Short mmCIF file of C-alpha atoms and ligand atoms in Angstrom, two decimals:
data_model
loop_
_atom_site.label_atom_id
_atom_site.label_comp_id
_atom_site.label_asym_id
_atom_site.label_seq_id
_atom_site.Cartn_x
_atom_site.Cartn_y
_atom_site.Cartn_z
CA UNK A 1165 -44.73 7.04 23.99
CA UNK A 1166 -43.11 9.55 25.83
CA UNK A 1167 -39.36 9.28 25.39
CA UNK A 1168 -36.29 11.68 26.79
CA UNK A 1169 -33.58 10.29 24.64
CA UNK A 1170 -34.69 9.75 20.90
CA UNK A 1171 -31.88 8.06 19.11
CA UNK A 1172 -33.28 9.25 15.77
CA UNK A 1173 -33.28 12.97 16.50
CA UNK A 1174 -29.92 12.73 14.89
CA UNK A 1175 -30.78 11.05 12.20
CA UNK A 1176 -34.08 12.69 11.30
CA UNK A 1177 -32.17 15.43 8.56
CA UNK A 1178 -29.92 15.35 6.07
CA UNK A 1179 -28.00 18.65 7.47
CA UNK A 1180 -27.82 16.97 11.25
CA UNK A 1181 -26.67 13.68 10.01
CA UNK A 1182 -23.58 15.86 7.78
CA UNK A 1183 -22.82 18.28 10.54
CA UNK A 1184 -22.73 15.76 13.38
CA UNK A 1185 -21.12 12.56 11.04
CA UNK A 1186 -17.88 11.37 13.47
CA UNK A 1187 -15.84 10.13 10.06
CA UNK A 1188 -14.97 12.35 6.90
CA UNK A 1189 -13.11 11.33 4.12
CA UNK A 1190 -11.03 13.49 1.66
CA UNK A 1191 -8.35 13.40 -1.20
CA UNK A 1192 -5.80 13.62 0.88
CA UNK A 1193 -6.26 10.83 2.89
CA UNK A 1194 -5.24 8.59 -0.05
CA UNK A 1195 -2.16 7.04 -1.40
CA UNK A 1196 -1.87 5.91 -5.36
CA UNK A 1197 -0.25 2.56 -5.93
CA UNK A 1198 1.44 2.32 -9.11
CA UNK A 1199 2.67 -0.28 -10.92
CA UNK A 1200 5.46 0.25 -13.53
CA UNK A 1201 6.97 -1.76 -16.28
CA UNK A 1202 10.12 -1.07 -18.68
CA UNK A 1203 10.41 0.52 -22.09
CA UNK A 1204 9.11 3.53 -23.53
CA UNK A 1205 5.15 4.94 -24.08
CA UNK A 1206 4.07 2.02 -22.38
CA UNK A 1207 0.24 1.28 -20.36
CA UNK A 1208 -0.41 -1.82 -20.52
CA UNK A 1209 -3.63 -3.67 -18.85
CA UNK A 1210 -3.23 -6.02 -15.88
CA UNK A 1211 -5.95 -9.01 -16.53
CA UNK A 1212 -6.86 -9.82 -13.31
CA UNK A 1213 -7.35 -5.80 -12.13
CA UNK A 1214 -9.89 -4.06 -14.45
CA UNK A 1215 -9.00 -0.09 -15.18
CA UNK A 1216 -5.35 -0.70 -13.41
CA UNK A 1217 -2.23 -0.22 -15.58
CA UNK A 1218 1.19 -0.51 -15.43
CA UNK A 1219 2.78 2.22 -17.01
CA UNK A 1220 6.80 2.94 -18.18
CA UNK A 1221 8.38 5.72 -16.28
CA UNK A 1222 8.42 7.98 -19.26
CA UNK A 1223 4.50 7.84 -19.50
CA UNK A 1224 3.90 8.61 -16.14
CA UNK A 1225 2.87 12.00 -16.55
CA UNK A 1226 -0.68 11.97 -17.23
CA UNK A 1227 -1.26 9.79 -14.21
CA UNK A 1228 0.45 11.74 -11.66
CA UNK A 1229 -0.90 15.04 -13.05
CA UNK A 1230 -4.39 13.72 -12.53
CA UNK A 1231 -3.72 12.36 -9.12
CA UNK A 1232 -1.93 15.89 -8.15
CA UNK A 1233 -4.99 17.11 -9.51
CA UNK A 1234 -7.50 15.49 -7.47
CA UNK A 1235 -5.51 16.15 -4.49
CA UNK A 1236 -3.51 13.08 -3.98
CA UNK A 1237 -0.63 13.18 -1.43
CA UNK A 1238 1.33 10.59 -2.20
CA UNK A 1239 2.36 7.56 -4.90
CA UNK A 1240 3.75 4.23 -3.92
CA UNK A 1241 5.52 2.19 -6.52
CA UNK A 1242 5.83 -1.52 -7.56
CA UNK A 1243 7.99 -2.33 -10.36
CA UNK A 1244 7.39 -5.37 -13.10
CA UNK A 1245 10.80 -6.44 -13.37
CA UNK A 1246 11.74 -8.09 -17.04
CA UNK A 1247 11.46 -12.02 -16.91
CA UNK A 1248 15.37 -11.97 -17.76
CA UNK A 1249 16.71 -10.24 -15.22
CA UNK A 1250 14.93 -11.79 -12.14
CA UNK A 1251 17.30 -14.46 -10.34
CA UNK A 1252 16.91 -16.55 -7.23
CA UNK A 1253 18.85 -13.95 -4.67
CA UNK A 1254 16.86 -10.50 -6.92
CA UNK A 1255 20.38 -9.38 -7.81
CA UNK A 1256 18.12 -6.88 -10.06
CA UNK A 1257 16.82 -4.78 -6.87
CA UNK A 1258 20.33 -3.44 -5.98
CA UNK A 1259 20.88 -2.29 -9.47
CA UNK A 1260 20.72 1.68 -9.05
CA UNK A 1261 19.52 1.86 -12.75
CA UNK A 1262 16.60 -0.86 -12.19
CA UNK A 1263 13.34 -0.06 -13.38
CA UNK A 1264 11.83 1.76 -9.81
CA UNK A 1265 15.41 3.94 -9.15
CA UNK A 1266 14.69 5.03 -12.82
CA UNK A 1267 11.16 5.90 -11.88
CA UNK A 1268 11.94 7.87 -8.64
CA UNK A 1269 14.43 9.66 -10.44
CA UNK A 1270 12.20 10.65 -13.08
CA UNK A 1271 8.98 11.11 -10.92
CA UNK A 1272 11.00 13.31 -9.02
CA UNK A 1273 12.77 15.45 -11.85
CA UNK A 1274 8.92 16.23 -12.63
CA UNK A 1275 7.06 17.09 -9.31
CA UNK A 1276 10.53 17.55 -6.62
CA UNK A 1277 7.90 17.95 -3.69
CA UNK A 1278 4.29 18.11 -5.29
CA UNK A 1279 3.94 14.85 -4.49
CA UNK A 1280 5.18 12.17 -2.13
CA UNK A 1281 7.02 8.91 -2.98
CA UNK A 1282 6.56 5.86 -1.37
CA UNK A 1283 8.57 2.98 -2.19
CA UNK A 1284 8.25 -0.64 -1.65
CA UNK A 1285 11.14 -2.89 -0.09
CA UNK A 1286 11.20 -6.52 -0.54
CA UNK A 1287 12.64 -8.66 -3.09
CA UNK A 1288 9.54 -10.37 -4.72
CA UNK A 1289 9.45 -8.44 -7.78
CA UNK A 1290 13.10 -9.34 -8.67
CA UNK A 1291 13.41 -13.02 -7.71
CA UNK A 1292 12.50 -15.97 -9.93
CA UNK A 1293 10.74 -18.19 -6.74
CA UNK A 1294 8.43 -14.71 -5.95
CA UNK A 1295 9.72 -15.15 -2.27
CA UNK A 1296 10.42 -11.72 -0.30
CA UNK A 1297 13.52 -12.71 0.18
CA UNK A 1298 16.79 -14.85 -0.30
CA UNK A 1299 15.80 -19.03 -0.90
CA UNK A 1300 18.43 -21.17 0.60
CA UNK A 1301 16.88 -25.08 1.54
CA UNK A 1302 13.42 -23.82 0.89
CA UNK A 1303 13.89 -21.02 3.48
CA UNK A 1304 13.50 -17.82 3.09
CA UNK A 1305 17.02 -16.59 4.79
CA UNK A 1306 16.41 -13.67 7.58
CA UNK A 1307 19.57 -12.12 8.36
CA UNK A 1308 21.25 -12.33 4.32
CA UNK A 1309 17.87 -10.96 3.59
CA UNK A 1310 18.12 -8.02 5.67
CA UNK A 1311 21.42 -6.89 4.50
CA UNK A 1312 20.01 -6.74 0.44
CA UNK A 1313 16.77 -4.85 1.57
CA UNK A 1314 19.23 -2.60 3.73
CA UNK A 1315 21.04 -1.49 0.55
CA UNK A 1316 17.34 -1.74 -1.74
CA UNK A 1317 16.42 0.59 0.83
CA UNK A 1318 19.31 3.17 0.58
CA UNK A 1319 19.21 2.92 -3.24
CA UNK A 1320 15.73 3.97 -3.39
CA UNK A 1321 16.31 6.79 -1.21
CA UNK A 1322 19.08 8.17 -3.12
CA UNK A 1323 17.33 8.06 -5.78
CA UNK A 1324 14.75 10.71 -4.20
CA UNK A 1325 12.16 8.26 -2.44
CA UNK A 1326 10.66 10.23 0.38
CA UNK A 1327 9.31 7.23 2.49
CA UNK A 1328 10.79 3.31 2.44
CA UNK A 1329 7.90 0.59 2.95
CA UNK A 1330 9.63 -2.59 4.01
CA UNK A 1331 6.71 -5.05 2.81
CA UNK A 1332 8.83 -8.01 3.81
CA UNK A 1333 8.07 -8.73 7.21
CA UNK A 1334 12.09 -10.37 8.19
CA UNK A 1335 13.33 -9.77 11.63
CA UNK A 1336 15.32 -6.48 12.37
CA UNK A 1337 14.57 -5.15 8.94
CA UNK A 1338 13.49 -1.90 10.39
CA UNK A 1339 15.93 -1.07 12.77
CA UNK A 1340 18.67 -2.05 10.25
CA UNK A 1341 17.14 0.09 7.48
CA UNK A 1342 16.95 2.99 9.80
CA UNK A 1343 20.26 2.94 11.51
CA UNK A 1344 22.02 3.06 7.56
CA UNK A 1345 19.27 6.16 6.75
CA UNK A 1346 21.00 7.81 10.08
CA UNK A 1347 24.40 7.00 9.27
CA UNK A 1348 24.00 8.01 5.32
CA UNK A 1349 22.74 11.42 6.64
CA UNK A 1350 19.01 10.66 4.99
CA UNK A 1351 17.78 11.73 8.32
CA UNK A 1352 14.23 12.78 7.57
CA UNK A 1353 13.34 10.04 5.70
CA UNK A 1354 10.26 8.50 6.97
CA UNK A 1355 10.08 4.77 7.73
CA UNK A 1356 6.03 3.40 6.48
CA UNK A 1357 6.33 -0.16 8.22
CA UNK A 1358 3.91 -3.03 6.77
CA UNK A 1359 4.62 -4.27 10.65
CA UNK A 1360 0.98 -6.30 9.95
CA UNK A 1361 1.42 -7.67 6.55
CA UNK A 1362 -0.78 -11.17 6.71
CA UNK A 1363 -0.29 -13.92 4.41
CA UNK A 1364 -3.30 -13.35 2.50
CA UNK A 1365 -5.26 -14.97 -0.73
CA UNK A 1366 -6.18 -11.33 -1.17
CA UNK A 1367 -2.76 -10.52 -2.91
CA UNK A 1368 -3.66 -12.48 -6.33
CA UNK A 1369 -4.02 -9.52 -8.80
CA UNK A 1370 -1.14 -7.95 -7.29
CA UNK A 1371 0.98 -10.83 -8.28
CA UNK A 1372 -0.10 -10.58 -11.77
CA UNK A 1373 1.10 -6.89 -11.52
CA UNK A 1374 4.18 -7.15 -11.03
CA UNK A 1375 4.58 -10.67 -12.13
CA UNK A 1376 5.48 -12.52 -9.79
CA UNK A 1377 2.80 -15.14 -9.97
CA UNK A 1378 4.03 -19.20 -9.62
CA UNK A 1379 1.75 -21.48 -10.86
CA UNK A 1380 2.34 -23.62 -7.89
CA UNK A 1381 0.98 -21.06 -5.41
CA UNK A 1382 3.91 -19.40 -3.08
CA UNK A 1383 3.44 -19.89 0.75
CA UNK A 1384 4.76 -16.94 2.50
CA UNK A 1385 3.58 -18.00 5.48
CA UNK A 1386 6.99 -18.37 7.63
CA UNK A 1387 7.46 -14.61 7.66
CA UNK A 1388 3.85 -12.89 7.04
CA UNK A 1389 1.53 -13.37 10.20
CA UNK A 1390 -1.12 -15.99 10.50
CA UNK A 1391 -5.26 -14.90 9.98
CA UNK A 1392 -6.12 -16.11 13.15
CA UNK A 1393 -3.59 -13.63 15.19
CA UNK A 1394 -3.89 -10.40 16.48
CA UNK A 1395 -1.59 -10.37 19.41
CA UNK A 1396 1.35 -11.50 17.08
CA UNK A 1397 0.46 -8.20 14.48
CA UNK A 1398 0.41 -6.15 18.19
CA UNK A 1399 4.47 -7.76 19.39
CA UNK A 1400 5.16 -7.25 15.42
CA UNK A 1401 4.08 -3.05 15.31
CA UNK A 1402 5.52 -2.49 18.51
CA UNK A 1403 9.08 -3.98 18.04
CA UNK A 1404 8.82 -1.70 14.40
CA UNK A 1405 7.92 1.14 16.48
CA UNK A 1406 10.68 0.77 19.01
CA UNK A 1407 13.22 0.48 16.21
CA UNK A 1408 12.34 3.65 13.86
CA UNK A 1409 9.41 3.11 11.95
CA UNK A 1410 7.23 6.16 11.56
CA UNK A 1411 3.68 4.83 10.51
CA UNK A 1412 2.18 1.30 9.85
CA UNK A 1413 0.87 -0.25 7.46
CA UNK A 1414 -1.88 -2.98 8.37
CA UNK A 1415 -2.72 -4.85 5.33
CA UNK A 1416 -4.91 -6.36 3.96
CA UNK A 1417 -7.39 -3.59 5.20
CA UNK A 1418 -10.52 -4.84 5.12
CA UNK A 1419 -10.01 -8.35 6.56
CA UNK A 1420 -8.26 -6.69 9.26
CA UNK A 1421 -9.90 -3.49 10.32
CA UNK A 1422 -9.89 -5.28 13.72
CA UNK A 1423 -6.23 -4.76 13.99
CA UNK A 1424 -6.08 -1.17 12.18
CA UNK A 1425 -8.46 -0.23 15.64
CA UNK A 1426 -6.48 -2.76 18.05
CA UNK A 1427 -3.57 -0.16 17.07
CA UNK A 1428 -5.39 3.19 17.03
CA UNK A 1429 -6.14 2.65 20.55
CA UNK A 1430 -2.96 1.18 21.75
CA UNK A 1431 -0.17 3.14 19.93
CA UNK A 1432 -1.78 5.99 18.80
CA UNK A 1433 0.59 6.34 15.82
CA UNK A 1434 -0.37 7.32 11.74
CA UNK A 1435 -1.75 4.36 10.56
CA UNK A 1436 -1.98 3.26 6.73
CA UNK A 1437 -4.84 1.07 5.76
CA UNK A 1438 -3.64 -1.37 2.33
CA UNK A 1439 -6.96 -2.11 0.41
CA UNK A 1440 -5.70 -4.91 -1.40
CA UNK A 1441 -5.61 -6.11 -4.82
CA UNK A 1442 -7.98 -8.80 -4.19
CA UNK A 1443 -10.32 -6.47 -2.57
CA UNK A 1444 -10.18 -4.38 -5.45
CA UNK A 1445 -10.92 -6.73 -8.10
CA UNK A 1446 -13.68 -8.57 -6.27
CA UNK A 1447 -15.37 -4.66 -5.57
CA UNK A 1448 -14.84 -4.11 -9.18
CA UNK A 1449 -15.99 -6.80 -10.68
CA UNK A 1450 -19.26 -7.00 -8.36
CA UNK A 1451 -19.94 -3.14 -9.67
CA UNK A 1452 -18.65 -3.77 -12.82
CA UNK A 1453 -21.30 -6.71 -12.82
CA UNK A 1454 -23.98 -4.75 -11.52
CA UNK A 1455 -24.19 -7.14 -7.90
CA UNK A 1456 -23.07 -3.65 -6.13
CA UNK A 1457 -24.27 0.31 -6.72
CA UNK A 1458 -20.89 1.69 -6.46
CA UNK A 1459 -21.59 3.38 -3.46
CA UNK A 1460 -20.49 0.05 -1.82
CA UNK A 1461 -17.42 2.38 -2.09
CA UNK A 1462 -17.82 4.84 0.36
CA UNK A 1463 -19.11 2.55 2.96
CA UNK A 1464 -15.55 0.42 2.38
CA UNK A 1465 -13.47 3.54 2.33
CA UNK A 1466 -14.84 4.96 5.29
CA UNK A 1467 -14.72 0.95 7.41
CA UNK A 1468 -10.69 2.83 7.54
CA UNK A 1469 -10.91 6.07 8.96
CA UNK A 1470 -13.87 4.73 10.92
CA UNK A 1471 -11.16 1.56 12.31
CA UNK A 1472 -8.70 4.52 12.64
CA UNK A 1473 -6.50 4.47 9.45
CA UNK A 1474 -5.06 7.74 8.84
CA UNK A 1475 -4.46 6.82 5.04
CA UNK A 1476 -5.55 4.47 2.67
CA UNK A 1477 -3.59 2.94 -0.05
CA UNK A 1478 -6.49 1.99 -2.61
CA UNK A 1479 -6.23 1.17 -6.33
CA UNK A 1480 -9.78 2.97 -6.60
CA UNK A 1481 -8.16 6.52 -5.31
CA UNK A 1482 -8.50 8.41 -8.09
CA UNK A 1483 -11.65 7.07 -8.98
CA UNK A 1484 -13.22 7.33 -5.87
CA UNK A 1485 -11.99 11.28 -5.35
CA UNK A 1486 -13.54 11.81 -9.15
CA UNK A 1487 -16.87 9.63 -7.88
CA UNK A 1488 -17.72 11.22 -4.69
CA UNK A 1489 -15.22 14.32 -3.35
CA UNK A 1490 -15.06 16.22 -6.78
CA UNK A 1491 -18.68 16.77 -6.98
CA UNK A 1492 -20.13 19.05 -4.25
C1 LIG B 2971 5.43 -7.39 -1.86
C2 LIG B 2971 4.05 -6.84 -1.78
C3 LIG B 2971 2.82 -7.52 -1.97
C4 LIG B 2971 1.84 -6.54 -1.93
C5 LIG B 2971 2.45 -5.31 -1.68
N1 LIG B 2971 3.81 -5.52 -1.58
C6 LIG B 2971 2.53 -8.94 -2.27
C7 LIG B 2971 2.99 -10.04 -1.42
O1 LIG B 2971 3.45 -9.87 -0.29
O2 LIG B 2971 2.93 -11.17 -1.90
C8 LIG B 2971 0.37 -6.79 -2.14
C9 LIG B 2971 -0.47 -5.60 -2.48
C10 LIG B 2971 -1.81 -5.90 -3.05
O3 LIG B 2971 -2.28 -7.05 -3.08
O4 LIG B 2971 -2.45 -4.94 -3.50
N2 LIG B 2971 6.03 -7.81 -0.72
#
């Protein structure tokens, strides 16, 4: 056969396929979730997410020195809030002592700017229902909502959080979070939108992290989008845009890498991939069980930047940087 254009040229060495691969992955392209929990000395396991802990902020250190190590950017931070001091409007999350204002506080005492620090704003870890926000009539109230995650917010950031991650998905959260940043002269702080947050099975294990898990199920489906919409995710990212967010989150990632490219190409702003929980556990578990050769990892790690994620939040970070980055 006598062919001009050979598809497999490329492909035909090891050195062509590196020097001409369109996707690279490095350490810095991840972000460490963390989950948290009170007292002292603590790491405790989380059943349904093998080799993930949640740790007390004074035992932190190992951790963060390891991801700083590996050439992690950035932390973001769920608290565990004590049984007792959940209620049904999460009084707990505008208490400037709580257990993640402790944490930034401490985290940053430690590393000041070695590392960033990403916090989470919603209610679900401090109400007794699990909902993101305020119950009244078995709805989840928009506007009283917005005023509590306003103040979370500016809590968080006075307590040294570099970047506020409204995970909640209510109506005007982000424009009224970042007109009290303006006004409070934190003018720099960056705004990481979950603007596509779906209401996703894939959230299980996280639930058992910071335990919020009902037995009934929760149905969060009046505020986070519906599986079968992309258009909605597209109205939802570009109202966050207009109104001060500075990257989005699309989450979960890998049911979704659809939207993560729908974005890329439409708003060409830094987007942050969420591997999930669930997708965690069911990757770990299948290599764990020998179903998958761990290199199932770099082929899921990769789907992101590929879609056109500029970071990826991934419970496997630091073991994926150790697996496959450290070595060459
Ligand atoms: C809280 C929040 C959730 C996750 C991140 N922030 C759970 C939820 O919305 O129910 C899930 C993260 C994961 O599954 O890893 N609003």
């Amino acid at each position: 056969m006598l062919l001009l254009k050979r598809q497999r040229r490329l492909r035909s060495n090891k050195w062509s396929i590196n020097l001409f691969r369109e996707n690279n992955i490095s350490a810095s392209d991840f972000i460490l979730p963390i989950f948290l929990t009170d007292g002292k000395n603590q790491k405790q396991e989380i059943k349904s997410m093998p080799n993930v802990h949640r740790y007390s902020p004074d035992n932190l250190k190992q951790l963060i020195d390891n991801a700083i190590k590996n050439g992690i950017q950035a932390i973001i931070l769920f608290p565990q809030t004590p049984q007792d001091k959940k209620d049904a409007v999460g009084s707990e999350a505008l208490n400037e002592n709580n257990l993640i204002n402790k944490s930034i506080r401490e985290i940053k005492k430690g590393y000041n700017k070695e590392i960033g620090i990403i916090t989470d704003v919603a209610l679900d870890p401090y109400t007794t229902h699990g909902h993101d926000g305020i119950l009244k009539d078995n709805s989840v109230q928009n506007d009283e909502t917005v005023e509590k995650l306003v103040q979370q917010s500016l809590l968080q950031v006075t307590s040294g959080a570099d970047v506020i991650a409204p995970s909640d998905m209510m109506d005007g959260r982000i424009f009224s979070i970042r007109n009290a940043l303006e006004k409070n002269n934190f003018k720099n702080t960056l705004i990481l939108s979950y603007a596509a947050k779906y209401a996703s099975g894939f959230y299980g294990p996280f639930r058992d992290g910071v335990g919020s898990t009902q037995k009934e199920g929760i149905d969060k489906s009046s505020y986070q989008l519906d599986s079968a919409n992309s258009d909605d995710a597209l109205r939802q990212i570009e109202g966050d845009l207009k109104d001060g967010a500075d990257m989005i989150m699309i989450k979960p990632g890998l049911t979704y890498l659809d939207i993560i490219s729908q974005t890329k190409d439409k708003y060409n702003v830094p987007i942050v991939a969420y591997n999930v929980s669930g997708e965690y556990s069911m990757i770990k578990n299948g290599i764990k069980n020998k179903i998958f050769n761990e290199n199932i990892l770099k082929e899921i790690m990769i789907s992101f930047k590929r879609a056109g994620a500029s970071a990826i939040v991934s419970y496997f970070a630091i073991e994926y940087i150790e697996k496959f980055l450290n070595q060459k």
